Coordinates of C-alpha atoms in Angstrom, one line a residue:
M1 CA 0.0 0.1 0.0
S2 CA 1.1 3.4 -0.9
D3 CA 0.7 6.6 1.3
I4 CA 0.8 8.6 -2.0
Y5 CA -2.1 7.2 -3.8
Q6 CA -4.9 4.6 -3.3
F7 CA -4.8 1.7 -6.0
S8 CA -7.1 -1.4 -6.8
R9 CA -6.2 -3.6 -9.8
G10 CA -9.1 -4.6 -12.0
T11 CA -9.6 -7.4 -14.7
A12 CA -10.9 -5.1 -17.6
P13 CA -8.8 -2.9 -20.0
L14 CA -10.0 0.3 -18.0
L15 CA -8.0 2.5 -15.7
I16 CA -9.7 5.2 -14.0
S17 CA -7.5 8.0 -12.6
I18 CA -8.5 10.5 -10.1
P19 CA -5.3 12.7 -9.6
H20 CA -7.2 15.5 -7.6
L21 CA -9.1 13.2 -5.1
G22 CA -6.7 13.8 -2.1
S23 CA -6.9 16.4 0.5
M24 CA -4.0 15.4 2.6
I25 CA -1.4 18.0 3.3
P26 CA 2.1 17.3 5.0
D27 CA 2.7 18.7 8.5
A28 CA 5.6 20.8 7.3
Q29 CA 3.5 22.4 4.6
R30 CA 0.4 22.9 6.9
A31 CA 2.4 25.0 9.1
Q32 CA 3.0 27.5 6.1
M33 CA -0.5 27.8 4.9
T34 CA -3.5 29.9 5.4
P35 CA -6.7 28.9 7.1
L36 CA -8.4 28.8 3.5
G37 CA -5.5 26.9 2.1
L38 CA -5.8 24.2 4.8
Q39 CA -9.3 23.5 3.6
S40 CA -8.0 22.1 0.2
G41 CA -10.9 23.7 -1.4
D42 CA -10.1 22.9 -4.9
T43 CA -10.1 19.1 -4.4
D44 CA -12.2 16.9 -6.6
W45 CA -14.4 15.8 -3.7
H46 CA -16.1 12.4 -3.5
L47 CA -15.2 11.2 -6.9
D48 CA -14.2 7.8 -5.4
T49 CA -17.8 7.6 -4.1
L50 CA -19.3 8.8 -7.5
Y51 CA -17.3 6.1 -9.3
Q52 CA -18.1 3.2 -7.1
F53 CA -19.5 1.5 -10.2
A54 CA -15.9 1.1 -11.5
E55 CA -15.5 -2.1 -9.6
A56 CA -18.4 -3.8 -11.3
L57 CA -17.0 -2.8 -14.8
G58 CA -13.7 -4.4 -13.8
A59 CA -11.6 -1.2 -13.7
S60 CA -8.4 -0.6 -12.2
V61 CA -8.6 2.8 -10.0
I62 CA -5.9 5.0 -8.9
G63 CA -6.6 8.1 -6.8
A64 CA -4.3 10.6 -5.1
R65 CA -4.2 10.8 -1.3
Y66 CA -2.4 14.2 -1.3
S67 CA -4.1 17.6 -2.1
R68 CA -3.3 19.3 -5.4
Y69 CA -2.1 22.1 -3.2
V70 CA 0.8 20.0 -2.4
V71 CA 1.6 19.2 -6.1
D72 CA -0.8 19.0 -9.0
L73 CA -0.4 15.7 -10.6
N74 CA -2.3 16.7 -13.9
R75 CA 0.3 19.3 -14.6
P76 CA 3.6 18.8 -16.7
P77 CA 6.6 18.3 -14.6
N78 CA 8.3 21.2 -16.2
D79 CA 5.3 23.4 -15.1
E80 CA 4.5 24.7 -18.7
S81 CA 1.0 26.0 -19.3
L82 CA -1.6 23.7 -20.8
Y83 CA -3.7 26.7 -22.0
P84 CA -1.4 29.4 -23.2
G85 CA -2.9 32.9 -22.8
Q86 CA -5.2 31.9 -20.1
T87 CA -4.9 32.0 -16.3
K88 CA -2.5 29.2 -15.2
T89 CA -3.0 26.9 -12.3
G90 CA 0.5 25.5 -11.8
L91 CA 2.2 22.4 -10.6
C92 CA 2.7 23.8 -7.2
P93 CA 0.0 26.5 -6.8
A94 CA 0.4 29.5 -4.6
Q95 CA -3.3 30.5 -4.8
T96 CA -6.8 28.9 -5.1
F97 CA -8.8 28.8 -8.2
R98 CA -10.5 31.9 -7.0
G99 CA -7.2 33.8 -6.5
D100 CA -7.0 33.6 -2.7
A101 CA -3.3 32.9 -1.1
L102 CA -2.5 29.4 -0.1
Y103 CA 0.7 30.5 2.0
R104 CA 1.3 33.1 4.5
N105 CA 4.4 33.9 2.6
E106 CA 4.9 32.5 -1.0
A107 CA 8.6 32.5 -0.6
V108 CA 8.3 29.0 0.9
L109 CA 7.9 27.6 -2.6
T110 CA 11.6 27.6 -3.5
E111 CA 12.9 25.5 -6.4
A112 CA 14.2 23.1 -4.0
E113 CA 10.8 22.7 -2.3
R114 CA 9.2 22.2 -5.7
E115 CA 11.8 19.6 -6.8
H116 CA 11.2 17.8 -3.4
R117 CA 7.4 17.7 -4.1
L118 CA 7.8 16.5 -7.7
Q119 CA 10.0 13.6 -6.5
A120 CA 8.2 12.7 -3.4
Y121 CA 4.5 12.9 -4.7
W122 CA 4.4 13.6 -8.6
K123 CA 6.7 10.9 -9.6
P124 CA 5.3 8.0 -7.7
Y125 CA 1.8 8.6 -8.9
H126 CA 3.1 8.6 -12.6
A127 CA 5.2 5.6 -12.0
K128 CA 2.2 3.7 -11.0
L129 CA 0.0 5.0 -13.7
C130 CA 2.6 4.0 -16.3
E131 CA 3.0 0.5 -14.7
E132 CA -0.6 -0.2 -14.8
I133 CA -1.1 1.2 -18.4
D134 CA 1.7 -1.2 -19.4
R135 CA 0.2 -4.1 -17.6
I136 CA -3.3 -3.7 -19.0
K137 CA -2.0 -3.2 -22.5
A138 CA 0.2 -6.4 -22.1
E139 CA -2.8 -8.4 -20.9
H140 CA -5.5 -6.8 -23.3
G141 CA -3.7 -5.3 -26.1
T142 CA -5.4 -2.0 -25.5
V143 CA -6.2 0.4 -22.6
L144 CA -9.0 3.0 -21.9
L145 CA -7.7 5.6 -19.5
W146 CA -10.6 7.6 -18.0
E147 CA -9.5 10.7 -16.2
A148 CA -12.1 11.5 -13.5
H149 CA -12.1 15.2 -12.4
S150 CA -14.7 17.9 -11.0
I151 CA -14.6 21.5 -10.5
A152 CA -16.8 24.4 -9.1
S153 CA -19.2 25.3 -11.8
V154 CA -18.3 29.2 -11.5
L155 CA -14.9 30.4 -11.2
P156 CA -14.6 33.9 -12.8
R157 CA -10.8 33.8 -12.4
L158 CA -10.6 30.9 -14.7
F159 CA -13.5 31.0 -17.1
E160 CA -16.6 33.2 -18.0
G161 CA -20.1 32.4 -16.8
K162 CA -21.0 28.8 -15.8
L163 CA -19.4 25.8 -17.2
P164 CA -21.4 23.0 -18.8
D165 CA -22.1 20.3 -16.5
L166 CA -20.1 17.6 -18.2
N167 CA -16.9 18.5 -20.1
I168 CA -15.3 15.9 -22.2
G169 CA -11.6 16.4 -23.2
T170 CA -9.5 14.4 -25.5
A171 CA -6.8 16.9 -26.6
D172 CA -8.8 17.9 -29.7
G173 CA -9.0 14.3 -30.6
A174 CA -5.4 13.5 -30.3
A175 CA -5.8 11.2 -27.0
C176 CA -8.5 9.1 -28.2
A177 CA -9.8 7.2 -31.2
P178 CA -12.9 9.0 -32.8
D179 CA -15.1 6.0 -32.6
I180 CA -14.6 5.6 -28.8
L181 CA -15.3 9.4 -28.5
A182 CA -18.5 8.9 -30.6
T183 CA -20.0 6.3 -28.1
V184 CA -19.5 8.9 -25.2
E185 CA -20.9 11.7 -27.2
E186 CA -24.0 9.3 -28.1
R187 CA -24.6 9.0 -24.4
L188 CA -24.5 12.6 -23.8
R189 CA -26.8 13.4 -26.8
E190 CA -29.4 10.9 -25.3
N191 CA -29.4 12.7 -22.0
T192 CA -31.8 15.7 -21.5
A193 CA -31.0 16.7 -17.9
Y194 CA -27.4 18.0 -18.2
T195 CA -25.5 20.4 -20.3
W196 CA -22.3 19.2 -22.0
A197 CA -19.3 20.1 -24.2
V198 CA -16.5 18.1 -26.0
N199 CA -13.1 19.8 -26.2
G200 CA -14.4 23.1 -25.2
R201 CA -12.9 24.9 -22.1
F202 CA -11.4 21.6 -21.0
K203 CA -9.5 19.6 -23.4
G204 CA -7.8 17.4 -21.0
G205 CA -4.8 18.0 -18.6
Y206 CA -1.3 16.5 -18.7
I207 CA -2.3 13.0 -18.0
T208 CA -4.8 12.9 -21.0
R209 CA -2.5 14.6 -23.3
H210 CA 0.7 12.6 -22.3
Y211 CA -0.7 9.1 -22.0
G212 CA -3.3 9.1 -24.6
K213 CA -1.8 7.7 -27.6
P214 CA -4.4 5.9 -30.0
A215 CA -1.9 4.6 -32.5
D216 CA -0.4 2.6 -29.5
N217 CA -3.9 1.4 -28.3
V218 CA -4.0 3.8 -25.3
H219 CA -7.1 5.9 -25.4
A220 CA -7.4 8.7 -22.9
I221 CA -10.7 10.6 -22.0
Q222 CA -11.0 13.4 -19.4
L223 CA -14.3 14.0 -17.9
E224 CA -14.6 17.3 -15.9
M225 CA -17.9 17.5 -13.9
C226 CA -19.4 20.5 -12.3
Q227 CA -19.5 19.8 -8.8
S228 CA -23.0 21.3 -8.5
T229 CA -24.1 18.1 -10.4
Y230 CA -23.4 15.7 -7.2
M231 CA -22.4 17.9 -4.1
D232 CA -22.3 21.2 -2.2
E233 CA -19.8 23.6 -3.8
T234 CA -19.1 25.3 -0.7
H235 CA -17.3 24.3 2.5
P236 CA -17.5 21.8 3.9
Y237 CA -18.3 20.3 0.6
A238 CA -20.9 17.8 1.4
Y239 CA -21.7 14.9 -0.9
R240 CA -25.4 15.1 -2.1
P241 CA -27.0 11.7 -2.8
D242 CA -30.2 13.2 -4.0
L243 CA -28.1 14.9 -6.8
A244 CA -25.3 12.1 -7.3
D245 CA -28.0 9.4 -7.9
K246 CA -29.2 11.3 -10.8
I247 CA -26.0 11.7 -12.7
I248 CA -24.1 8.5 -11.8
P249 CA -26.0 6.5 -14.3
L250 CA -24.9 8.7 -17.2
V251 CA -21.4 8.7 -16.1
E252 CA -21.3 5.0 -15.8
G253 CA -23.1 4.9 -19.2
M254 CA -20.3 6.9 -20.7
V255 CA -17.5 4.8 -19.3
Q256 CA -19.2 1.7 -20.0
S257 CA -19.8 2.6 -23.7
A258 CA -16.4 3.8 -24.2
L259 CA -14.9 0.5 -22.7
K260 CA -17.1 -1.6 -24.8
Q261 CA -15.9 0.2 -28.0
T262 CA -12.4 0.0 -26.9
G263 CA -12.6 -3.7 -26.5
A264 CA -14.4 -4.1 -29.8
R265 CA -11.5 -2.3 -31.7
R266 CA -9.3 -5.2 -30.6
A267 CA -11.9 -8.0 -31.2

């Protein structure tokens, strides 16, 4: 067992990654943070609960234990911007998504500290991700990597207005074969309850872009959900079964359809 991530191995060619699930903050870092920073407010709360259907699908599941305020596992190790020209949320953030300070003094984020976090937290998660992708591909010949994310529905610092409820990203088609993405879009078109977009504001983060290689039979899809679809978006960020129970069948249907089409391509 790792204290960096939680992991369960499945039997299907499906790996669900939840890199922003964690909310733990090391004691040494906690001592430097603001009260607001200690809330780890930009966590992708409760996605392990929302994706409980994964076990029945035979999925392998990996989820971070530590907060993205420690290090963002879905950012490049060199911290380059994923969306040039837009507000950047970096590898070791100093502000919340709303622009509030995470530290009483940002000077604590030295190059040495950033490198420590990269080595101690970022690299172990990605090493396990690579290991499981390789294992699944060796066993099944193909992999569906589903990147599970959620975010507050309104964040003026990062985007205008309210986000669509469900945001699919495949790096503008570079991370996933079009026929697999088409099955996901079909499920979205069938739904009448939620708004959605494909490769809109969210095109997939580093994990989707780096590991999604359709030519090598690794297909990556990111789903960025508005947290308003399944939880309270304000502290203490409570899970809302009355909301979640309505959207879970749609999320499960998208994953299931993509998995079926991934397997069909190798049949």
